[in-house]
GROMACS .gro file of C-alpha atoms in nm:
model
  197
    1MET     CA    1  -0.859   1.027  -1.691
    2THR     CA    2  -0.674   1.047  -2.022
    3GLN     CA    3  -0.367   0.850  -1.919
    4GLN     CA    4  -0.358   0.532  -1.714
    5ARG     CA    5  -0.182   0.548  -1.379
    6ILE     CA    6  -0.019   0.273  -1.176
    7VAL     CA    7   0.125   0.285  -0.826
    8ILE     CA    8   0.461   0.119  -0.773
    9GLY     CA    9   0.560   0.039  -0.417
   10ILE     CA   10   0.911  -0.068  -0.324
   11SER     CA   11   0.948  -0.220   0.022
   12GLY     CA   12   1.252  -0.331   0.216
   13ALA     CA   13   1.277  -0.697   0.111
   14THR     CA   14   1.579  -0.803  -0.088
   15GLY     CA   15   1.523  -0.739  -0.456
   16PHE     CA   16   1.531  -0.362  -0.499
   17ALA     CA   17   1.604  -0.438  -0.865
   18TYR     CA   18   1.245  -0.559  -0.913
   19GLY     CA   19   1.106  -0.213  -0.841
   20ILE     CA   20   1.359  -0.044  -1.068
   21LYS     CA   21   1.285  -0.294  -1.345
   22ALA     CA   22   0.911  -0.224  -1.316
   23LEU     CA   23   0.977   0.147  -1.368
   24THR     CA   24   1.213   0.073  -1.657
   25LEU     CA   25   0.961  -0.148  -1.835
   26LEU     CA   26   0.678   0.101  -1.781
   27LYS     CA   27   0.879   0.406  -1.894
   28PRO     CA   28   0.818   0.357  -2.272
   29LEU     CA   29   0.447   0.291  -2.218
   30ASN     CA   30   0.181   0.559  -2.196
   31ILE     CA   31   0.128   0.498  -1.825
   32GLN     CA   32   0.195   0.737  -1.536
   33THR     CA   33   0.399   0.582  -1.255
   34HIS     CA   34   0.339   0.697  -0.898
   35VAL     CA   35   0.608   0.562  -0.667
   36VAL     CA   36   0.643   0.519  -0.293
   37ILE     CA   37   0.955   0.370  -0.136
   38SER     CA   38   0.966   0.248   0.224
   39LYS     CA   39   1.238   0.351   0.468
   40ALA     CA   40   1.370  -0.005   0.478
   41ALA     CA   41   1.384  -0.010   0.096
   42HIS     CA   42   1.628   0.280   0.104
   43VAL     CA   43   1.850   0.072   0.331
   44THR     CA   44   1.822  -0.222   0.091
   45ARG     CA   45   1.909   0.005  -0.202
   46ALA     CA   46   2.230   0.111  -0.026
   47TYR     CA   47   2.333  -0.256   0.001
   48GLU     CA   48   2.206  -0.396  -0.329
   49ALA     CA   49   2.217  -0.102  -0.570
   50PRO     CA   50   2.450   0.169  -0.436
   51ASP     CA   51   2.508   0.289  -0.794
   52ILE     CA   52   2.138   0.381  -0.835
   53SER     CA   53   2.074   0.730  -0.702
   54LEU     CA   54   1.742   0.881  -0.600
   55ALA     CA   55   1.780   1.117  -0.896
   56GLN     CA   56   1.795   0.818  -1.131
   57ILE     CA   57   1.483   0.670  -0.973
   58GLU     CA   58   1.306   1.005  -1.004
   59SER     CA   59   1.396   1.015  -1.374
   60LEU     CA   60   1.213   0.685  -1.425
   61ALA     CA   61   0.899   0.783  -1.232
   62ASP     CA   62   0.634   1.043  -1.302
   63LYS     CA   63   0.587   1.115  -0.931
   64ILE     CA   64   0.761   0.997  -0.614
   65TYR     CA   65   0.597   1.035  -0.273
   66ALA     CA   66   0.757   1.028   0.070
   67VAL     CA   67   0.648   0.720   0.264
   68ASN     CA   68   0.522   0.936   0.553
   69ASN     CA   69   0.311   1.160   0.325
   70ILE     CA   70  -0.020   1.006   0.422
   71GLY     CA   71  -0.206   1.291   0.249
   72ALA     CA   72  -0.062   1.212  -0.095
   73ALA     CA   73  -0.286   1.158  -0.397
   74ILE     CA   74  -0.240   0.779  -0.393
   75ALA     CA   75  -0.383   0.768  -0.039
   76SER     CA   76  -0.729   0.849  -0.179
   77GLY     CA   77  -0.964   0.626  -0.371
   78SER     CA   78  -1.076   0.926  -0.577
   79PHE     CA   79  -0.731   0.926  -0.741
   80LYS     CA   80  -0.791   0.675  -1.020
   81THR     CA   81  -0.531   0.412  -1.098
   82ILE     CA   82  -0.527   0.068  -1.259
   83GLY     CA   83  -0.385  -0.063  -0.933
   84MET     CA   84  -0.061  -0.113  -0.747
   85LEU     CA   85   0.244  -0.335  -0.781
   86ILE     CA   86   0.468  -0.380  -0.478
   87ALA     CA   87   0.805  -0.503  -0.598
   88PRO     CA   88   0.952  -0.642  -0.388
   89CYS     CA   89   0.702  -0.693  -0.108
   90SER     CA   90   0.846  -0.767   0.236
   91MET     CA   91   0.671  -0.988   0.488
   92ARG     CA   92   0.627  -0.681   0.709
   93THR     CA   93   0.444  -0.497   0.430
   94LEU     CA   94   0.238  -0.806   0.349
   95ALA     CA   95   0.136  -0.839   0.716
   96ALA     CA   96   0.032  -0.473   0.739
   97ILE     CA   97  -0.179  -0.501   0.423
   98ALA     CA   98  -0.336  -0.829   0.539
   99GLN     CA   99  -0.440  -0.669   0.868
  100GLY     CA  100  -0.551  -0.337   0.717
  101LEU     CA  101  -0.282  -0.138   0.898
  102SER     CA  102  -0.242   0.178   0.693
  103ASP     CA  103   0.055   0.293   0.897
  104ASN     CA  104   0.244   0.461   0.612
  105LEU     CA  105   0.176   0.570   0.254
  106LEU     CA  106   0.289   0.237   0.107
  107THR     CA  107   0.041   0.030   0.307
  108ARG     CA  108  -0.230   0.298   0.284
  109ALA     CA  109  -0.204   0.304  -0.097
  110ALA     CA  110  -0.236  -0.075  -0.101
  111ASP     CA  111  -0.540  -0.056   0.126
  112VAL     CA  112  -0.698   0.200  -0.108
  113VAL     CA  113  -0.643  -0.028  -0.407
  114LEU     CA  114  -0.814  -0.315  -0.225
  115LYS     CA  115  -1.109  -0.111  -0.103
  116GLU     CA  116  -1.164   0.032  -0.452
  117ARG     CA  117  -1.152  -0.323  -0.595
  118ARG     CA  118  -0.853  -0.246  -0.813
  119ARG     CA  119  -0.564  -0.482  -0.888
  120LEU     CA  120  -0.303  -0.527  -0.615
  121VAL     CA  121  -0.003  -0.744  -0.703
  122LEU     CA  122   0.255  -0.834  -0.439
  123MET     CA  123   0.592  -0.971  -0.544
  124VAL     CA  124   0.654  -1.125  -0.203
  125ARG     CA  125   1.013  -1.210  -0.110
  126GLU     CA  126   1.081  -1.461   0.163
  127SER     CA  127   1.182  -1.826   0.194
  128PRO     CA  128   1.108  -2.051   0.365
  129LEU     CA  129   0.760  -1.937   0.468
  130ASN     CA  130   0.619  -1.966   0.816
  131LEU     CA  131   0.249  -2.003   0.895
  132ALA     CA  132   0.200  -1.630   0.957
  133HIS     CA  133   0.335  -1.554   0.607
  134ILE     CA  134   0.102  -1.810   0.450
  135LYS     CA  135  -0.202  -1.688   0.642
  136ASN     CA  136  -0.126  -1.328   0.547
  137MET     CA  137  -0.100  -1.432   0.182
  138GLU     CA  138  -0.434  -1.608   0.216
  139ALA     CA  139  -0.593  -1.298   0.373
  140VAL     CA  140  -0.470  -1.070   0.093
  141THR     CA  141  -0.585  -1.321  -0.170
  142LEU     CA  142  -0.932  -1.336  -0.015
  143MET     CA  143  -0.943  -0.955  -0.031
  144GLY     CA  144  -0.873  -0.967  -0.404
  145GLY     CA  145  -0.497  -0.919  -0.409
  146VAL     CA  146  -0.261  -1.132  -0.617
  147ILE     CA  147   0.044  -1.296  -0.461
  148CYS     CA  148   0.310  -1.312  -0.732
  149PRO     CA  149   0.650  -1.423  -0.600
  150PRO     CA  150   0.940  -1.356  -0.838
  151VAL     CA  151   1.000  -1.713  -0.955
  152PRO     CA  152   1.247  -1.759  -1.242
  153ALA     CA  153   1.126  -1.922  -1.563
  154LEU     CA  154   1.419  -2.144  -1.654
  155TYR     CA  155   1.272  -2.237  -1.994
  156GLN     CA  156   1.362  -1.894  -2.137
  157HIS     CA  157   1.734  -1.979  -2.169
  158ILE     CA  158   1.858  -1.731  -1.911
  159GLU     CA  159   2.186  -1.561  -1.994
  160CYS     CA  160   2.215  -1.322  -1.702
  161LEU     CA  161   2.051  -1.213  -1.377
  162ASP     CA  162   1.872  -0.928  -1.556
  163ASP     CA  163   1.685  -1.185  -1.767
  164ILE     CA  164   1.540  -1.338  -1.450
  165VAL     CA  165   1.443  -1.000  -1.302
  166THR     CA  166   1.293  -0.878  -1.630
  167HIS     CA  167   1.082  -1.190  -1.681
  168SER     CA  168   0.945  -1.190  -1.324
  169VAL     CA  169   0.850  -0.822  -1.335
  170ALA     CA  170   0.704  -0.841  -1.685
  171ARG     CA  171   0.482  -1.132  -1.576
  172ALA     CA  172   0.367  -0.928  -1.275
  173LEU     CA  173   0.281  -0.634  -1.502
  174ASP     CA  174   0.092  -0.878  -1.725
  175LEU     CA  175  -0.157  -0.912  -1.440
  176PHE     CA  176  -0.265  -0.550  -1.501
  177GLY     CA  177  -0.345  -0.626  -1.865
  178LEU     CA  178  -0.034  -0.440  -1.979
  179ASP     CA  179   0.151  -0.558  -2.286
  180ILE     CA  180   0.525  -0.567  -2.226
  181PRO     CA  181   0.673  -0.609  -2.577
  182THR     CA  182   1.002  -0.761  -2.454
  183LEU     CA  183   0.834  -1.044  -2.259
  184PRO     CA  184   0.902  -1.381  -2.429
  185ARG     CA  185   0.581  -1.585  -2.438
  186TRP     CA  186   0.549  -1.959  -2.441
  187GLY     CA  187   0.393  -2.083  -2.765
  188GLU     CA  188   0.473  -1.756  -2.940
  189ASP     CA  189   0.840  -1.673  -2.891
  190LEU     CA  190   0.939  -1.981  -2.690
  191HIS     CA  191   0.889  -2.341  -2.799
  192LEU     CA  192   1.000  -2.686  -2.696
  193ASN     CA  193   1.301  -2.811  -2.891
  194HIS     CA  194   1.141  -3.148  -2.948
  195LYS     CA  195   0.806  -3.279  -3.060
  196PRO     CA  196   0.580  -3.426  -2.792
  197GLU     CA  197   0.558  -3.806  -2.800
   0.00000   0.00000   0.00000
C-alpha cells in the first residue's frame, strides 16, 4: 500500500459538521478517505447542513460507499486502512458496534477495524448518558476502540463554532498518529497567561 487509507463514518447523531470537518482536515494530507454515511445521517444533514450537497461531500472524499453496500472494499479486512473514525457516532451505531451487529456497511466497517486490531475512534454524541450507553462504551473500549466525545477545549480562546468543531476533530485524528498542522497544542502554541505560583 503506497498511500495510507482511513475510513470515515458519519452516523445520524447531531453533529454532521464533525464528519465534514474530518474530510476537510484530511484533504490536504496524503491519505485516502473512504466514506460511508448512514441513512439517518442524511436526515441530519438536511436539518443541520442543508447547504452541503452530496456533490460537495464527494469532492472532499476519495470514495463514498452506499450504507447498504455490504460488499464494499471497507467491509473486508484485506483492504488495508489505518482505521476508522466515526464522526459523529450515534448511540444506535455505538450499540451495534458493541454487540457486533454488522447490519450495514457503517457497522460492518467498524467491526472489520476491530477484528483486524486497527484503530477505531468514536466521536459519540449523547447527553446525559444512560447505563446502556455507558456499558456499550465499555464494551467497545475493551475491544480496543477509543471513545472520543467532541468536548470543547475552552483554553484555546474560541472565536466561533468552527473553532470548537475543528479542535475536537483534529484531536480525534491525532489518535491515528496524524499530524494536523492547524491544531493548536498546549505547551507549543498555547500557554498560560500567568506564571505558576
